[in-house]
């Protein structure tokens, strides 16, 4: 049995408990570092988005890549549509590329527990259509 611990973030109004959400699946993938401690009073992972899709446009120039417009969506299709619209709105004379990253909250991985992986690259073809290429 575990000993309850007073939470220091909410000045002791709540108690911390050890949760095992996703621990079995994460262990199977070799990603579980430890169990997550959540306070019953504080806003915890239930209020935190569990996953999302971040898109961004990179402007290619002589000095390298520069960041361009970007955004976030909870849905992959919405993120792809937003990236497509933003890329079509860019001036045709500049060279650009886009990418979509799947970001997800990794329970028990520490303070900055967001993990990410790039899932799509995007480019504008000569006809002006945005093409997506899956990254494995």
PDB file of N, CA and C in Angstrom, residues 13-57:
ATOM      1  N   UNK A  13      -3.727  21.338  -0.532  1.00  0.00           N
ATOM      2  CA  UNK A  13      -5.185  21.123  -0.580  1.00  0.00           C
ATOM      3  C   UNK A  13      -5.522  19.754  -1.149  1.00  0.00           C
ATOM      4  N   UNK A  14      -4.608  19.187  -1.931  1.00  0.00           N
ATOM      5  CA  UNK A  14      -4.877  17.902  -2.559  1.00  0.00           C
ATOM      6  C   UNK A  14      -3.862  16.855  -2.157  1.00  0.00           C
ATOM      7  N   UNK A  15      -4.156  15.629  -2.513  1.00  0.00           N
ATOM      8  CA  UNK A  15      -3.271  14.504  -2.246  1.00  0.00           C
ATOM      9  C   UNK A  15      -2.778  13.955  -3.565  1.00  0.00           C
ATOM     10  N   UNK A  16      -1.514  13.549  -3.592  1.00  0.00           N
ATOM     11  CA  UNK A  16      -0.960  12.948  -4.796  1.00  0.00           C
ATOM     12  C   UNK A  16      -1.194  11.452  -4.766  1.00  0.00           C
ATOM     13  N   UNK A  17      -1.552  10.928  -5.921  1.00  0.00           N
ATOM     14  CA  UNK A  17      -1.706   9.484  -6.064  1.00  0.00           C
ATOM     15  C   UNK A  17      -0.844   9.058  -7.246  1.00  0.00           C
ATOM     16  N   UNK A  18      -0.472   7.797  -7.264  1.00  0.00           N
ATOM     17  CA  UNK A  18       0.306   7.265  -8.370  1.00  0.00           C
ATOM     18  C   UNK A  18      -0.657   6.617  -9.344  1.00  0.00           C
ATOM     19  N   UNK A  19      -0.612   7.054 -10.591  1.00  0.00           N
ATOM     20  CA  UNK A  19      -1.505   6.488 -11.593  1.00  0.00           C
ATOM     21  C   UNK A  19      -0.723   5.600 -12.535  1.00  0.00           C
ATOM     22  N   UNK A  20      -1.413   4.704 -13.152  1.00  0.00           N
ATOM     23  CA  UNK A  20      -0.775   3.764 -14.074  1.00  0.00           C
ATOM     24  C   UNK A  20      -1.432   3.839 -15.455  1.00  0.00           C
ATOM     25  N   UNK A  21      -1.987   5.033 -15.816  1.00  0.00           N
ATOM     26  CA  UNK A  21      -2.638   5.177 -17.108  1.00  0.00           C
ATOM     27  C   UNK A  21      -1.648   4.922 -18.237  1.00  0.00           C
ATOM     28  N   UNK A  22      -1.988   3.999 -19.086  1.00  0.00           N
ATOM     29  CA  UNK A  22      -1.155   3.703 -20.234  1.00  0.00           C
ATOM     30  C   UNK A  22       0.148   3.005 -19.899  1.00  0.00           C
ATOM     31  N   UNK A  23       0.344   2.630 -18.628  1.00  0.00           N
ATOM     32  CA  UNK A  23       1.616   2.051 -18.210  1.00  0.00           C
ATOM     33  C   UNK A  23       1.861   0.691 -18.857  1.00  0.00           C
ATOM     34  N   UNK A  24       0.825  -0.132 -18.981  1.00  0.00           N
ATOM     35  CA  UNK A  24       0.990  -1.469 -19.548  1.00  0.00           C
ATOM     36  C   UNK A  24       1.371  -1.359 -21.020  1.00  0.00           C
ATOM     37  N   UNK A  25       0.645  -0.498 -21.759  1.00  0.00           N
ATOM     38  CA  UNK A  25       0.960  -0.330 -23.186  1.00  0.00           C
ATOM     39  C   UNK A  25       2.341   0.282 -23.367  1.00  0.00           C
ATOM     40  N   UNK A  26       2.660   1.275 -22.558  1.00  0.00           N
ATOM     41  CA  UNK A  26       3.965   1.928 -22.667  1.00  0.00           C
ATOM     42  C   UNK A  26       5.089   0.964 -22.304  1.00  0.00           C
ATOM     43  N   UNK A  27       4.856   0.090 -21.331  1.00  0.00           N
ATOM     44  CA  UNK A  27       5.868  -0.903 -20.961  1.00  0.00           C
ATOM     45  C   UNK A  27       6.127  -1.868 -22.109  1.00  0.00           C
ATOM     46  N   UNK A  28       5.060  -2.254 -22.791  1.00  0.00           N
ATOM     47  CA  UNK A  28       5.206  -3.148 -23.926  1.00  0.00           C
ATOM     48  C   UNK A  28       6.026  -2.537 -25.044  1.00  0.00           C
ATOM     49  N   UNK A  29       5.945  -1.220 -25.171  1.00  0.00           N
ATOM     50  CA  UNK A  29       6.715  -0.517 -26.198  1.00  0.00           C
ATOM     51  C   UNK A  29       8.078  -0.073 -25.692  1.00  0.00           C
ATOM     52  N   UNK A  30       8.343  -0.293 -24.411  1.00  0.00           N
ATOM     53  CA  UNK A  30       9.620   0.113 -23.836  1.00  0.00           C
ATOM     54  C   UNK A  30       9.711   1.605 -23.582  1.00  0.00           C
ATOM     55  N   UNK A  31       8.562   2.278 -23.402  1.00  0.00           N
ATOM     56  CA  UNK A  31       8.546   3.726 -23.227  1.00  0.00           C
ATOM     57  C   UNK A  31       8.204   4.168 -21.814  1.00  0.00           C
ATOM     58  N   UNK A  32       7.882   3.243 -20.916  1.00  0.00           N
ATOM     59  CA  UNK A  32       7.455   3.625 -19.576  1.00  0.00           C
ATOM     60  C   UNK A  32       8.664   3.840 -18.680  1.00  0.00           C
ATOM     61  N   UNK A  33       8.875   5.081 -18.274  1.00  0.00           N
ATOM     62  CA  UNK A  33      10.004   5.388 -17.400  1.00  0.00           C
ATOM     63  C   UNK A  33       9.615   5.138 -15.948  1.00  0.00           C
ATOM     64  N   UNK A  34       8.435   5.588 -15.555  1.00  0.00           N
ATOM     65  CA  UNK A  34       7.958   5.402 -14.193  1.00  0.00           C
ATOM     66  C   UNK A  34       6.470   5.727 -14.167  1.00  0.00           C
ATOM     67  N   UNK A  35       5.875   5.557 -13.022  1.00  0.00           N
ATOM     68  CA  UNK A  35       4.461   5.894 -12.891  1.00  0.00           C
ATOM     69  C   UNK A  35       4.318   7.406 -12.716  1.00  0.00           C
ATOM     70  N   UNK A  36       3.199   7.932 -13.153  1.00  0.00           N
ATOM     71  CA  UNK A  36       2.915   9.360 -13.060  1.00  0.00           C
ATOM     72  C   UNK A  36       2.256   9.655 -11.718  1.00  0.00           C
ATOM     73  N   UNK A  37       2.680  10.733 -11.063  1.00  0.00           N
ATOM     74  CA  UNK A  37       2.022  11.178  -9.840  1.00  0.00           C
ATOM     75  C   UNK A  37       1.078  12.302 -10.192  1.00  0.00           C
ATOM     76  N   UNK A  38      -0.190  12.139  -9.869  1.00  0.00           N
ATOM     77  CA  UNK A  38      -1.204  13.155 -10.136  1.00  0.00           C
ATOM     78  C   UNK A  38      -1.861  13.582  -8.840  1.00  0.00           C
ATOM     79  N   UNK A  39      -2.110  14.872  -8.735  1.00  0.00           N
ATOM     80  CA  UNK A  39      -2.834  15.406  -7.589  1.00  0.00           C
ATOM     81  C   UNK A  39      -4.324  15.339  -7.895  1.00  0.00           C
ATOM     82  N   UNK A  40      -5.113  14.968  -6.896  1.00  0.00           N
ATOM     83  CA  UNK A  40      -6.558  14.878  -7.082  1.00  0.00           C
ATOM     84  C   UNK A  40      -7.221  16.250  -7.126  1.00  0.00           C
ATOM     85  N   UNK A  41      -6.519  17.293  -6.665  1.00  0.00           N
ATOM     86  CA  UNK A  41      -7.076  18.641  -6.624  1.00  0.00           C
ATOM     87  C   UNK A  41      -6.655  19.481  -7.821  1.00  0.00           C
ATOM     88  N   UNK A  42      -5.381  19.395  -8.190  1.00  0.00           N
ATOM     89  CA  UNK A  42      -4.843  20.212  -9.286  1.00  0.00           C
ATOM     90  C   UNK A  42      -5.405  19.756 -10.637  1.00  0.00           C
ATOM     91  N   UNK A  43      -5.341  20.668 -11.595  1.00  0.00           N
ATOM     92  CA  UNK A  43      -5.696  20.288 -12.967  1.00  0.00           C
ATOM     93  C   UNK A  43      -4.597  19.379 -13.486  1.00  0.00           C
ATOM     94  N   UNK A  44      -4.954  18.163 -13.824  1.00  0.00           N
ATOM     95  CA  UNK A  44      -3.947  17.195 -14.228  1.00  0.00           C
ATOM     96  C   UNK A  44      -4.060  16.807 -15.677  1.00  0.00           C
ATOM     97  N   UNK A  45      -3.591  15.624 -16.027  1.00  0.00           N
ATOM     98  CA  UNK A  45      -3.586  15.185 -17.408  1.00  0.00           C
ATOM     99  C   UNK A  45      -4.956  15.130 -18.065  1.00  0.00           C
ATOM    100  N   UNK A  46      -6.035  15.050 -17.280  1.00  0.00           N
ATOM    101  CA  UNK A  46      -7.362  15.059 -17.889  1.00  0.00           C
ATOM    102  C   UNK A  46      -7.628  16.398 -18.565  1.00  0.00           C
ATOM    103  N   UNK A  47      -7.015  17.476 -18.061  1.00  0.00           N
ATOM    104  CA  UNK A  47      -7.186  18.797 -18.656  1.00  0.00           C
ATOM    105  C   UNK A  47      -6.130  19.083 -19.712  1.00  0.00           C
ATOM    106  N   UNK A  48      -5.161  18.209 -19.848  1.00  0.00           N
ATOM    107  CA  UNK A  48      -4.079  18.375 -20.809  1.00  0.00           C
ATOM    108  C   UNK A  48      -4.435  17.616 -22.083  1.00  0.00           C
ATOM    109  N   UNK A  49      -4.262  18.231 -23.247  1.00  0.00           N
ATOM    110  CA  UNK A  49      -4.533  17.454 -24.464  1.00  0.00           C
ATOM    111  C   UNK A  49      -3.610  16.249 -24.523  1.00  0.00           C
ATOM    112  N   UNK A  50      -4.155  15.099 -24.852  1.00  0.00           N
ATOM    113  CA  UNK A  50      -3.380  13.857 -24.843  1.00  0.00           C
ATOM    114  C   UNK A  50      -2.534  13.696 -26.099  1.00  0.00           C
ATOM    115  N   UNK A  51      -3.013  14.230 -27.229  1.00  0.00           N
ATOM    116  CA  UNK A  51      -2.248  14.154 -28.454  1.00  0.00           C
ATOM    117  C   UNK A  51      -2.740  15.205 -29.424  1.00  0.00           C
ATOM    118  N   UNK A  52      -1.939  15.475 -30.429  1.00  0.00           N
ATOM    119  CA  UNK A  52      -2.323  16.437 -31.436  1.00  0.00           C
ATOM    120  C   UNK A  52      -1.351  16.392 -32.598  1.00  0.00           C
ATOM    121  N   UNK A  53      -1.631  17.217 -33.595  1.00  0.00           N
ATOM    122  CA  UNK A  53      -0.832  17.247 -34.801  1.00  0.00           C
ATOM    123  C   UNK A  53      -0.388  18.682 -35.048  1.00  0.00           C
ATOM    124  N   UNK A  54       0.914  18.864 -35.041  1.00  0.00           N
ATOM    125  CA  UNK A  54       1.500  20.188 -35.213  1.00  0.00           C
ATOM    126  C   UNK A  54       2.030  20.292 -36.640  1.00  0.00           C
ATOM    127  N   UNK A  55       1.671  21.367 -37.341  1.00  0.00           N
ATOM    128  CA  UNK A  55       2.175  21.553 -38.697  1.00  0.00           C
ATOM    129  C   UNK A  55       2.970  22.844 -38.761  1.00  0.00           C
ATOM    130  N   UNK A  56       3.919  22.879 -39.688  1.00  0.00           N
ATOM    131  CA  UNK A  56       4.695  24.090 -39.894  1.00  0.00           C
ATOM    132  C   UNK A  56       5.220  24.149 -41.313  1.00  0.00           C
ATOM    133  N   UNK A  57       5.453  25.359 -41.773  1.00  0.00           N
ATOM    134  CA  UNK A  57       6.040  25.600 -43.085  1.00  0.00           C
ATOM    135  C   UNK A  57       7.444  26.135 -42.859  1.00  0.00           C
TER     136      UNK A  57
END
